[in-house]
C-alpha atoms as a printed R data frame, in Angstrom:
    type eleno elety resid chain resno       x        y       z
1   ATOM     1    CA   UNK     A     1 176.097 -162.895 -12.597
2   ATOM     2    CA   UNK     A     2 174.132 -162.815 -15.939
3   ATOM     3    CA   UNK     A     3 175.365 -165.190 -18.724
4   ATOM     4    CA   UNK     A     4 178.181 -163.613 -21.071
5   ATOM     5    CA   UNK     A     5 179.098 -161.150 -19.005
6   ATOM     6    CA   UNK     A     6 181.853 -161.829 -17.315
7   ATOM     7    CA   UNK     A     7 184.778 -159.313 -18.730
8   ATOM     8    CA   UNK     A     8 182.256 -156.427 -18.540
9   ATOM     9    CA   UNK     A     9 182.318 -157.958 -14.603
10  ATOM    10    CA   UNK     A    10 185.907 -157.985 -14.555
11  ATOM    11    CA   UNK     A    11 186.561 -154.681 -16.026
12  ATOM    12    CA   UNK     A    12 184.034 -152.985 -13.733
13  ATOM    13    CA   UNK     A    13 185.449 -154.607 -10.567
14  ATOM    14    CA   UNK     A    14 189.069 -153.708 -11.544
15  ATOM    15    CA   UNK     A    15 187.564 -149.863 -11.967
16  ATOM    16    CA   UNK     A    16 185.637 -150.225  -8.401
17  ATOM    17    CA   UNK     A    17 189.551 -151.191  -6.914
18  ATOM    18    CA   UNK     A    18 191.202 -148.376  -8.374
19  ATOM    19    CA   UNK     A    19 192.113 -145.320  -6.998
20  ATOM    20    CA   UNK     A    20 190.365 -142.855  -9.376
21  ATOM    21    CA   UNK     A    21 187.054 -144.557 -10.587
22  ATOM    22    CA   UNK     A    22 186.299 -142.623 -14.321
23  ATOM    23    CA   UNK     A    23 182.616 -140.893 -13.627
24  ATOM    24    CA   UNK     A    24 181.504 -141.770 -17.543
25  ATOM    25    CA   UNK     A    25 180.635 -145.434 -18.801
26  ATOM    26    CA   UNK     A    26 179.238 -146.654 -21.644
27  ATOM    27    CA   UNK     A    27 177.601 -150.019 -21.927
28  ATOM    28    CA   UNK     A    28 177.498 -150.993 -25.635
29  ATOM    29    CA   UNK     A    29 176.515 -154.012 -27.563
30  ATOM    30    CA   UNK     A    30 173.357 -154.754 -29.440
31  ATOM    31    CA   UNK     A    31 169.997 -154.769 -27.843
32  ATOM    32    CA   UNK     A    32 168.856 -157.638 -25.663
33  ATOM    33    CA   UNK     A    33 172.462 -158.728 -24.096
34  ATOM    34    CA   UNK     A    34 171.609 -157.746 -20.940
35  ATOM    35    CA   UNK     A    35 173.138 -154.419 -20.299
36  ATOM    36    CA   UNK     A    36 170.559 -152.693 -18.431
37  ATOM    37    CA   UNK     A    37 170.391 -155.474 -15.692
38  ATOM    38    CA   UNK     A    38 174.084 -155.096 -15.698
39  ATOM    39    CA   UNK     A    39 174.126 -151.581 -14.837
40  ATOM    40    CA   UNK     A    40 171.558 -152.164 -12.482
41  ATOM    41    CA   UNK     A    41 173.930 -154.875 -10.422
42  ATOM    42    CA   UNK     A    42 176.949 -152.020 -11.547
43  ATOM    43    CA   UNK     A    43 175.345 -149.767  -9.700
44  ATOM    44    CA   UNK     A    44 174.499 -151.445  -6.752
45  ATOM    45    CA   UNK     A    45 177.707 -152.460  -6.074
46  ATOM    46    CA   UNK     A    46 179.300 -148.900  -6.831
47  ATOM    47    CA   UNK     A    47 176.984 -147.170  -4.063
48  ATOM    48    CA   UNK     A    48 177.394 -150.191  -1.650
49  ATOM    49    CA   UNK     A    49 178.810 -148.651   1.520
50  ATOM    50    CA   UNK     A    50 179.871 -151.053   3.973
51  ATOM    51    CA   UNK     A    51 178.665 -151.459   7.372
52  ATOM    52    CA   UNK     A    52 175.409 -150.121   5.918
53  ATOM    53    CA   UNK     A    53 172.330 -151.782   4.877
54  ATOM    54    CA   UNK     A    54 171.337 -151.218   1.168
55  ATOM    55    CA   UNK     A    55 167.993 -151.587  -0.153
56  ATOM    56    CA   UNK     A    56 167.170 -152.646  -3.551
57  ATOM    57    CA   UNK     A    57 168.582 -151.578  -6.565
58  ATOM    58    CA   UNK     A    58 165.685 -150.557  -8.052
59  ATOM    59    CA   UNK     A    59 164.343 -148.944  -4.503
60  ATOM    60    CA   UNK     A    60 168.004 -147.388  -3.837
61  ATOM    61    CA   UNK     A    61 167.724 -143.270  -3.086
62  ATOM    62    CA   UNK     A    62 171.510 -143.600  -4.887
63  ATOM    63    CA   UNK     A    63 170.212 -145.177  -8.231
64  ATOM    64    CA   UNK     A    64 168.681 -142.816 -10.585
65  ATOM    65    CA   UNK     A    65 167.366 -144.861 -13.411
66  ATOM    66    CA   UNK     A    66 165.863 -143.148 -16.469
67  ATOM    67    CA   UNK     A    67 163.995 -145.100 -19.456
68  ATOM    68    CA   UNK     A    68 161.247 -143.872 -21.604
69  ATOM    69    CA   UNK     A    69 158.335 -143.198 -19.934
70  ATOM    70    CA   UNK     A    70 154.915 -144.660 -20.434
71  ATOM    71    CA   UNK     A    71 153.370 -144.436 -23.674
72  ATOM    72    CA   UNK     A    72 150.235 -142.277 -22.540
73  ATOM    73    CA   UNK     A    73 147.806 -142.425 -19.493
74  ATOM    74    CA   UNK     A    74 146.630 -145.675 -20.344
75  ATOM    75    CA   UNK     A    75 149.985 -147.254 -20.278
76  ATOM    76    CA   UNK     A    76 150.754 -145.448 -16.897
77  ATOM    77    CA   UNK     A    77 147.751 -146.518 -14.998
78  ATOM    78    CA   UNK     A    78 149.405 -150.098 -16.347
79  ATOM    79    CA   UNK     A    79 152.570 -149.445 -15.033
80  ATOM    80    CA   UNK     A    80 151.197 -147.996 -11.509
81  ATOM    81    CA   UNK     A    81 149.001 -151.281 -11.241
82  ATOM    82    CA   UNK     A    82 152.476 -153.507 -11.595
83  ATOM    83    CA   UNK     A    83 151.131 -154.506 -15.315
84  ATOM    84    CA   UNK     A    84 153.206 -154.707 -18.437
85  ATOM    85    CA   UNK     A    85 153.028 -151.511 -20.469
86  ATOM    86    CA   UNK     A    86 154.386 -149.817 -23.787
87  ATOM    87    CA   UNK     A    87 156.578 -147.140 -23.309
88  ATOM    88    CA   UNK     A    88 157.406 -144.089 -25.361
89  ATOM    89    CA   UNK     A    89 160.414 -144.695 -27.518
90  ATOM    90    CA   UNK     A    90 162.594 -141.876 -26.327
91  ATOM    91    CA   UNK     A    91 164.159 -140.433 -23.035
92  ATOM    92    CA   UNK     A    92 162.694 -136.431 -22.928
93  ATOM    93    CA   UNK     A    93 165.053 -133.415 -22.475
94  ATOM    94    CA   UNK     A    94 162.522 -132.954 -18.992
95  ATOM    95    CA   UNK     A    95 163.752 -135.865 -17.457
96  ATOM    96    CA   UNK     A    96 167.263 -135.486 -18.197
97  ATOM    97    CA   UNK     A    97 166.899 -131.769 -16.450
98  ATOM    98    CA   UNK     A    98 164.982 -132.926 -13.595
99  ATOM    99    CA   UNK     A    99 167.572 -135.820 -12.935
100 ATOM   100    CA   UNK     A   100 170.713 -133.115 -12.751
101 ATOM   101    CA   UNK     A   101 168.557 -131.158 -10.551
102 ATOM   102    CA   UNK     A   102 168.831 -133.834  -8.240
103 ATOM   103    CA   UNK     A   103 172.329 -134.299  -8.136
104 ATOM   104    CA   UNK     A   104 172.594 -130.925  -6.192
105 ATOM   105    CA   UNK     A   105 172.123 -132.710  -3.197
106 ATOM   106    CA   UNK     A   106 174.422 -135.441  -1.395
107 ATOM   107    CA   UNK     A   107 174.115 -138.728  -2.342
108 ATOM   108    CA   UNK     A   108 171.588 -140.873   0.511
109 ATOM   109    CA   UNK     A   109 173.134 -143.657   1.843
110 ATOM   110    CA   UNK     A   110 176.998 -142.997   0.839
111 ATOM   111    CA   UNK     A   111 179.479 -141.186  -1.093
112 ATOM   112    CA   UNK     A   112 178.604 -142.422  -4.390
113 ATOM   113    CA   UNK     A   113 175.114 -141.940  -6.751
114 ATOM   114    CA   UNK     A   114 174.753 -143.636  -9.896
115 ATOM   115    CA   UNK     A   115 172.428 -142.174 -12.968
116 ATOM   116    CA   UNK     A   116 171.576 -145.546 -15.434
117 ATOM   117    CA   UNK     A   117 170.023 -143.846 -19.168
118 ATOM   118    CA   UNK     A   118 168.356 -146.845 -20.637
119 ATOM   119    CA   UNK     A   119 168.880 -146.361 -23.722
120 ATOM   120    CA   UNK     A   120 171.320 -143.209 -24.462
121 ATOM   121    CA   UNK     A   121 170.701 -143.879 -28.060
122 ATOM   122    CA   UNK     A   122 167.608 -143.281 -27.546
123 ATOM   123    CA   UNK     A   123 167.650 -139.942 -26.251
124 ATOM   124    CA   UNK     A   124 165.958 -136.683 -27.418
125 ATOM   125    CA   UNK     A   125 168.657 -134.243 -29.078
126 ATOM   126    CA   UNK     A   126 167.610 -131.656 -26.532
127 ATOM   127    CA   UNK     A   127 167.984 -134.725 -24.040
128 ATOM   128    CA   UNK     A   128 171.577 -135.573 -25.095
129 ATOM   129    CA   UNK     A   129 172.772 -131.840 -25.029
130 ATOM   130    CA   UNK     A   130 171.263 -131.355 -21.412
131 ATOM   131    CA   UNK     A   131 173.275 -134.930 -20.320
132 ATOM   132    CA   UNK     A   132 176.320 -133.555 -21.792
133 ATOM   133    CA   UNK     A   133 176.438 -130.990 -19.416
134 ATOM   134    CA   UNK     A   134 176.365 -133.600 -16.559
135 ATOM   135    CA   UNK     A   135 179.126 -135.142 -18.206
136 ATOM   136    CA   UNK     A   136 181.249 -132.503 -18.358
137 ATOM   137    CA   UNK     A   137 180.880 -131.452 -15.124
138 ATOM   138    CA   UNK     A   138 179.534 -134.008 -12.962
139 ATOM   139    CA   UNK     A   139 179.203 -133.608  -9.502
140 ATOM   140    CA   UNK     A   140 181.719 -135.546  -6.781
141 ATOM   141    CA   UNK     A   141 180.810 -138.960  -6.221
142 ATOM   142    CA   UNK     A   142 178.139 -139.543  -9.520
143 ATOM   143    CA   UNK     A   143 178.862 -142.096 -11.889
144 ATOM   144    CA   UNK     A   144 177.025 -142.038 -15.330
145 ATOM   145    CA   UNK     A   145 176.302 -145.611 -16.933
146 ATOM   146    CA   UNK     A   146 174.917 -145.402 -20.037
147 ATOM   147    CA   UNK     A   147 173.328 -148.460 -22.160
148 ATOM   148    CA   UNK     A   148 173.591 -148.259 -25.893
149 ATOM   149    CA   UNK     A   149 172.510 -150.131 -28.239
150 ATOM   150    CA   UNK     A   150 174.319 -148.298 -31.552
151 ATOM   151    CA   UNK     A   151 177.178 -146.185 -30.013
152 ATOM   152    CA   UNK     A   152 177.902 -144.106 -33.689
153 ATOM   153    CA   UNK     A   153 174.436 -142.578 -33.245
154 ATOM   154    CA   UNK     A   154 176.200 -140.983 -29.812
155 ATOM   155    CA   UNK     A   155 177.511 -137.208 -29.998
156 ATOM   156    CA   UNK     A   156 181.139 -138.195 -30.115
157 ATOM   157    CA   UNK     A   157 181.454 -135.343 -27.475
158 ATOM   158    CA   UNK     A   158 179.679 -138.173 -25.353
159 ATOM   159    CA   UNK     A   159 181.466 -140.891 -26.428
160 ATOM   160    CA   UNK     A   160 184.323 -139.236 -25.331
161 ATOM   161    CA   UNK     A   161 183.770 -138.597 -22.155
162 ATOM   162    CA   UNK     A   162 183.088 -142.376 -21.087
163 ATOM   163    CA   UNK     A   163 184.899 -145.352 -20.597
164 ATOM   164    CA   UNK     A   164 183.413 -148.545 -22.756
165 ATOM   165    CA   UNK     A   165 182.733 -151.529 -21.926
166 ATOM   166    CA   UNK     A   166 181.400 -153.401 -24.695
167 ATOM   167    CA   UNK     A   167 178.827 -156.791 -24.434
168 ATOM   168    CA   UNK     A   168 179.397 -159.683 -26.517
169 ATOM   169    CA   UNK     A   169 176.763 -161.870 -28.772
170 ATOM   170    CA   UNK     A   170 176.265 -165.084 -26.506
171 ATOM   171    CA   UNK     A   171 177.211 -168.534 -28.296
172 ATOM   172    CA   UNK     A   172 174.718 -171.429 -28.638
173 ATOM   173    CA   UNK     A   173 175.227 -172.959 -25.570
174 ATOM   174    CA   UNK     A   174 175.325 -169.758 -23.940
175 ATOM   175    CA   UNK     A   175 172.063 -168.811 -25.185
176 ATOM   176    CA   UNK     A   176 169.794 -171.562 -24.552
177 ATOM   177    CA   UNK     A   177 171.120 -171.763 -20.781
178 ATOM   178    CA   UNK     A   178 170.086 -167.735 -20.889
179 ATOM   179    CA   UNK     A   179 166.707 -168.596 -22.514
180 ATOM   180    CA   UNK     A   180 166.098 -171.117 -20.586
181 ATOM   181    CA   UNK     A   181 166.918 -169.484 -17.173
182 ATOM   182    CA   UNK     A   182 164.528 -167.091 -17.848
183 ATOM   183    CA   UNK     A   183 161.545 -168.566 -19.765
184 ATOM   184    CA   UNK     A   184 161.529 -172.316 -18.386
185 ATOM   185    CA   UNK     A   185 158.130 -172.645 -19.934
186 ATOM   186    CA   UNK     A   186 159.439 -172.018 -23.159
187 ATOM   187    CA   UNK     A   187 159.386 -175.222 -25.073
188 ATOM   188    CA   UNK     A   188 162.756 -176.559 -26.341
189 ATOM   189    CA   UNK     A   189 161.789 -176.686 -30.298
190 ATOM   190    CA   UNK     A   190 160.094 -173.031 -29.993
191 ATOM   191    CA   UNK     A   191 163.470 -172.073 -27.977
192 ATOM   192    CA   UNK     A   192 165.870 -173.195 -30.628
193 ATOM   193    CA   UNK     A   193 163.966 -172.111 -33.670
194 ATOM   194    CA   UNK     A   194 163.998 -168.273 -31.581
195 ATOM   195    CA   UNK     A   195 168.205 -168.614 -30.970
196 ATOM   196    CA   UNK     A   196 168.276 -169.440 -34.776
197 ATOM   197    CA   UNK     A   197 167.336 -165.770 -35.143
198 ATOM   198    CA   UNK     A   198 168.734 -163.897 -32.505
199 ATOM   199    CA   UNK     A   199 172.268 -163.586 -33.165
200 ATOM   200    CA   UNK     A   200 173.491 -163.947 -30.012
201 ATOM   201    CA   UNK     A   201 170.816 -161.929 -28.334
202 ATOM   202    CA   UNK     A   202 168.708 -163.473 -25.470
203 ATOM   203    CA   UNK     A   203 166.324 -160.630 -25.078
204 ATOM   204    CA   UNK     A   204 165.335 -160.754 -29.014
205 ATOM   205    CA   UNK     A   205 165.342 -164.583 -28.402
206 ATOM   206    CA   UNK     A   206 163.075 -164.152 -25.591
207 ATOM   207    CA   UNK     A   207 160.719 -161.865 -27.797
208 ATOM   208    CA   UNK     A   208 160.436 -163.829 -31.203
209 ATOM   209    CA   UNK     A   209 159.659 -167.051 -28.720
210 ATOM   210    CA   UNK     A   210 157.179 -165.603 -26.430
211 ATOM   211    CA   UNK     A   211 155.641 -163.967 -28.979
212 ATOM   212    CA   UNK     A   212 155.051 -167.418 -31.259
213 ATOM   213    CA   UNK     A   213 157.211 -165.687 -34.165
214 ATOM   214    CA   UNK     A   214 158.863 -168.630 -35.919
215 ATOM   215    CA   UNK     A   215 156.144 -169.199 -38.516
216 ATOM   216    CA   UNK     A   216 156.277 -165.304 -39.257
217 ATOM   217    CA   UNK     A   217 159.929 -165.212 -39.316
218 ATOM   218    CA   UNK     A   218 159.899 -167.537 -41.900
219 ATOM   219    CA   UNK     A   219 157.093 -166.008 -44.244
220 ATOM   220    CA   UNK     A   220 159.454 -162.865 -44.058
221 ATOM   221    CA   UNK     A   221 162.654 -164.679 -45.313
222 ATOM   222    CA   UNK     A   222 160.332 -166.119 -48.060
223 ATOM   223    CA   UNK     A   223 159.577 -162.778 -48.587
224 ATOM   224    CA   UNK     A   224 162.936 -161.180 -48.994
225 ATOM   225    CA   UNK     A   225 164.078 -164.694 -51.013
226 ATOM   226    CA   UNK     A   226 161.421 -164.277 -53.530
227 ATOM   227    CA   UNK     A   227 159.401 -161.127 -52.605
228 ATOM   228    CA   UNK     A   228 155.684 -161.108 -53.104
229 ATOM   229    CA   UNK     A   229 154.128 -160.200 -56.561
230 ATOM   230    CA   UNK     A   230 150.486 -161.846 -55.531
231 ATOM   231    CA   UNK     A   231 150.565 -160.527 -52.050
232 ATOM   232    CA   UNK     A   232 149.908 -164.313 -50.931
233 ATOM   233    CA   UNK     A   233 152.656 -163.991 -47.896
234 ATOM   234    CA   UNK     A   234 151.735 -161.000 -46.726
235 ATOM   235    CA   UNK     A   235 148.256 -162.355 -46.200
236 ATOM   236    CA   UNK     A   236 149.622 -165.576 -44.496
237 ATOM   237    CA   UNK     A   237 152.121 -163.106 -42.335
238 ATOM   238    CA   UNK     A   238 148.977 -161.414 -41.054
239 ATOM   239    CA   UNK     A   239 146.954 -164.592 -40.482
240 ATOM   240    CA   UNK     A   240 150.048 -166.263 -38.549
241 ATOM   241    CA   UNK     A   241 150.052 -162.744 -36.449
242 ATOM   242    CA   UNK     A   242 146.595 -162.776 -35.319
243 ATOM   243    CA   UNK     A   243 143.780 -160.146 -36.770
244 ATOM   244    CA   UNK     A   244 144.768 -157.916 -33.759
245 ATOM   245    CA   UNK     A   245 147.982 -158.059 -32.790
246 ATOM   246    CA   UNK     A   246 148.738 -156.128 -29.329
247 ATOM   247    CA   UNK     A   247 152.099 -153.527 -29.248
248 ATOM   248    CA   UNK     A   248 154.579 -155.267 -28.145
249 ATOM   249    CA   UNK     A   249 153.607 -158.207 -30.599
250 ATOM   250    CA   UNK     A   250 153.900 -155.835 -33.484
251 ATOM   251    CA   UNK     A   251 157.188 -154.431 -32.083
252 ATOM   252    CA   UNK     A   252 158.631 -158.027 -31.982
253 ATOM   253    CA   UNK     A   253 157.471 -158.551 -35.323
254 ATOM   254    CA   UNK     A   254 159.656 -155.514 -36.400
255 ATOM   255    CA   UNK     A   255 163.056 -156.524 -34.501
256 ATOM   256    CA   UNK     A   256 162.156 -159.694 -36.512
257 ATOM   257    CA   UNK     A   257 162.059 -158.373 -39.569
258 ATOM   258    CA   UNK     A   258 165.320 -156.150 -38.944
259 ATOM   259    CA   UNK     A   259 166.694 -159.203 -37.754
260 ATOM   260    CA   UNK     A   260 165.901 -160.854 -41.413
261 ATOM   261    CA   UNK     A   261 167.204 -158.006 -43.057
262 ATOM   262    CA   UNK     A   262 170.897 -158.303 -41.511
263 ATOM   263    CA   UNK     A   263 170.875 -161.407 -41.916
264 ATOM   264    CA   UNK     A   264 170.095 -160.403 -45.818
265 ATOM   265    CA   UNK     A   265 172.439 -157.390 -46.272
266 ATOM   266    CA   UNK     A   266 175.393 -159.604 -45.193
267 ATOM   267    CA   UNK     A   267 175.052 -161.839 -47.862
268 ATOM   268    CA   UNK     A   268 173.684 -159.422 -50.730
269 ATOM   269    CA   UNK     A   269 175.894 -157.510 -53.692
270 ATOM   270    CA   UNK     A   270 176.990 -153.798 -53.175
271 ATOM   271    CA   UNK     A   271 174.111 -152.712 -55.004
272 ATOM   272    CA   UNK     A   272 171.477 -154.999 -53.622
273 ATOM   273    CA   UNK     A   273 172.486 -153.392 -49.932
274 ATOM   274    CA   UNK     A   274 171.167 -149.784 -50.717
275 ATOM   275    CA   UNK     A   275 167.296 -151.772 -51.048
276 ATOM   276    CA   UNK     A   276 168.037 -153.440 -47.931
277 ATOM   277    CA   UNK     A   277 169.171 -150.520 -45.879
278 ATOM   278    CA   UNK     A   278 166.213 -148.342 -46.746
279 ATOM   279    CA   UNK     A   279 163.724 -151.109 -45.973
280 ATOM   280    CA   UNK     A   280 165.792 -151.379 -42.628
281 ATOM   281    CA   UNK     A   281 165.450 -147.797 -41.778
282 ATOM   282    CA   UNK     A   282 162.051 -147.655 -42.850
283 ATOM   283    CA   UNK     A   283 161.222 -150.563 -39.920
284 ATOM   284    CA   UNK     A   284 163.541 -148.730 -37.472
285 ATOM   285    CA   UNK     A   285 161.269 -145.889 -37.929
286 ATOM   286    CA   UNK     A   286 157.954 -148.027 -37.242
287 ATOM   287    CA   UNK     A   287 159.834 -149.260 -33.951
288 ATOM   288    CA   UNK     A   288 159.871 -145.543 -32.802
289 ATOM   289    CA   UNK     A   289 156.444 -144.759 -33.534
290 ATOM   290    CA   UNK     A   290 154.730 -147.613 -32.623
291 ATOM   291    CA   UNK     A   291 154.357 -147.027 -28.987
292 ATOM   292    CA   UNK     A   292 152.994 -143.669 -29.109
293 ATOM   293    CA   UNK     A   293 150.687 -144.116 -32.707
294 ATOM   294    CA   UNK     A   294 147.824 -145.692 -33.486
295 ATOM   295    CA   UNK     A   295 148.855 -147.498 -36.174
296 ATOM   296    CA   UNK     A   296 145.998 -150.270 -37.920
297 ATOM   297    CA   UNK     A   297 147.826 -153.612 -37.033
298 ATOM   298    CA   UNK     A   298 146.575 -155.078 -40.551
299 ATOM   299    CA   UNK     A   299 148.016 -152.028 -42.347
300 ATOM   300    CA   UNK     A   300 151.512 -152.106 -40.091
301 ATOM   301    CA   UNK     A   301 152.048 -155.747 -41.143
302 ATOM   302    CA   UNK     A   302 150.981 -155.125 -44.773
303 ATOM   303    CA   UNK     A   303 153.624 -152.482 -45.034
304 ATOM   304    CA   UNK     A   304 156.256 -154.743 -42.870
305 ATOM   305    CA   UNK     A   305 155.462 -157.147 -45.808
306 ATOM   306    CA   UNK     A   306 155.887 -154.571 -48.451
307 ATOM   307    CA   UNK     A   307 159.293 -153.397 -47.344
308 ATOM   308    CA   UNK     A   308 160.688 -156.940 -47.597
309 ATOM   309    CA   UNK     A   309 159.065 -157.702 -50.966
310 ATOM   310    CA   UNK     A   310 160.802 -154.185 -52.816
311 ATOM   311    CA   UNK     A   311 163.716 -154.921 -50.912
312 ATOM   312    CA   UNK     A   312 163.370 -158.742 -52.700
313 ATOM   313    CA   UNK     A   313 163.071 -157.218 -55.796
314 ATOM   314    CA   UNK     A   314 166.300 -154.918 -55.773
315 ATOM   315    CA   UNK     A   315 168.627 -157.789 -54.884
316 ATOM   316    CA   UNK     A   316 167.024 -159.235 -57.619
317 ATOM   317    CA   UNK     A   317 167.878 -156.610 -59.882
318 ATOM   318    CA   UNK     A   318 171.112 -156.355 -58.583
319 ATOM   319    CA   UNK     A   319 172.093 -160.135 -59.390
320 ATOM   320    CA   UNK     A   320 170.319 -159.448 -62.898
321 ATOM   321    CA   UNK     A   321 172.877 -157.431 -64.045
């Protein structure tokens, strides 16, 4: 069992025992809890038939998994080699289609299928209407399990067709036993300075350490405390980030600075938040494009910089008055 997730365990297994299992779930909690290996072990145990041998989850005829697919040809000749590899950010309306087309037929192994959507929130609008229809009418024996990171950007015509379960931030001790577990190598200063930062998160723990983000991290609160009239920590934030920093660098160094901005908006005035929460949707944007542009790393960072400086300056304004 992963770490912190033992009532989503419990709920699920009390759902398994009963005598009409609901076909909609929704998995919801912020990004990097662990959701998407739970469905994964959710799954496996929903189609489990005994008496019969079950392959693995990821290999299962019964487990239809859909994520974003690979970022172009490049990335896909990655991903058929067994290498890491960006992927697009969102889930097309094509795979959605092609996935109900399969639930025509029986399910392999059993009486149960199971369709994971990793993320649902990140879905296509023509995606989300086509799933809707699977919801609505889904076939005997599938079970939807849906991962989300930010449930309110769900149609609530999906939201109400699913049970929740919803994922808890892990505490301290929770988290470095999580981090731990799965980067060993991970050094145990680099480890807590990447906890200090990820709210309860492993996976954006995980990300900030393995991608050496601490020094960044803190040019970007420096940033936001003071903002950056001379450009000086912008400069430093792209020396401490390397002069070319690969995707899924860049996309750690956004989380980051999202990360740096909550941790802002919670503490600003009313009117210092409206700064923050453009600046915040600005980098959500760059998160969505960044696997599928070509964006100059030097330029990305330089604008990653900019958004925290101009946010800097209107809760400065805001306290000025």
């Amino acid at each position: 069992m992963l770490i912190g997730h033992e009532q989503p365990w419990e709920a699920w297994r009390a759902a398994l025992a009963g005598q009409r299992m609901h076909h909609g779930w929704l998995l919801a909690g912020r990004e990097g809890l662990g959701k998407a290996a739970f469905a994964i072990e959710a799954a496996a145990a929903l189609v489990a038939e005994r008496g019969v041998a079950q392959p693995p989850a990821l290999q299962h005829p019964d487990i239809l998994l859909l994520e974003p697919l690979p970022a172009n040809d490049d990335e896909a000749k990655k991903r058929d080699d067994g290498k890491p590899y960006a992927r697009k950010r969102n889930i097309n309306v094509d795979q959605i289609r092609s996935m109900l087309g399969r639930l025509h037929t029986r399910p392999t192994l059993g009486a149960r299928r199971a369709v994971i959507v990793d993320a649902a929130d990140h879905l296509e609008k023509g995606a989300v209407n086509a799933l809707l229809k699977g919801l609505e009418e889904p076939p005997q024996g599938t079970f939807f399990l849906l991962v989300v990171h930010q449930p309110g950007r769900l149609l609530p015509t999906v939201r109400s067709r699913c049970q929740v379960l919803r994922f808890r931030p892990l505490d301290e001790a929770e988290m470095h036993s999580a981090v731990a577990r799965a980067a060993p190598e991970i050094d145990a200063e680099t480890r807590a300075a990447a906890i200090a930062v990820a709210h309860g998160s492993p996976g954006a723990a995980l990300a900030f350490a393995m991608h050496d983000l601490a020094r960044p991290i803190a040019l970007m609160r420096a940033m936001l405390d003071s903002g950056d009239p001379d450009l000086a920590l912008r400069s430093e934030l792209a020396a401490a980030l390397g002069a070319r920093p690969d995707r899924e660098r860049l996309l750690a160094t956004i989380e980051a600075a999202r990360t740096v901005l909550v941790e802002a908006a919670g503490a600003a005035m009313p009117d210092a938040r409206m700064g923050i929460i453009a600046a915040h949707e600005r980098l959500v944007e760059l998160g969505r494009e960044v696997p599928t542009h070509n964006f100059d790393p030097g330029l990305l960072v330089m604008e990653i910089g900019g958004l925290l400086a101009r946010a800097a300056r209107t809760r400065a304004g805001a306290i000025s008055r």
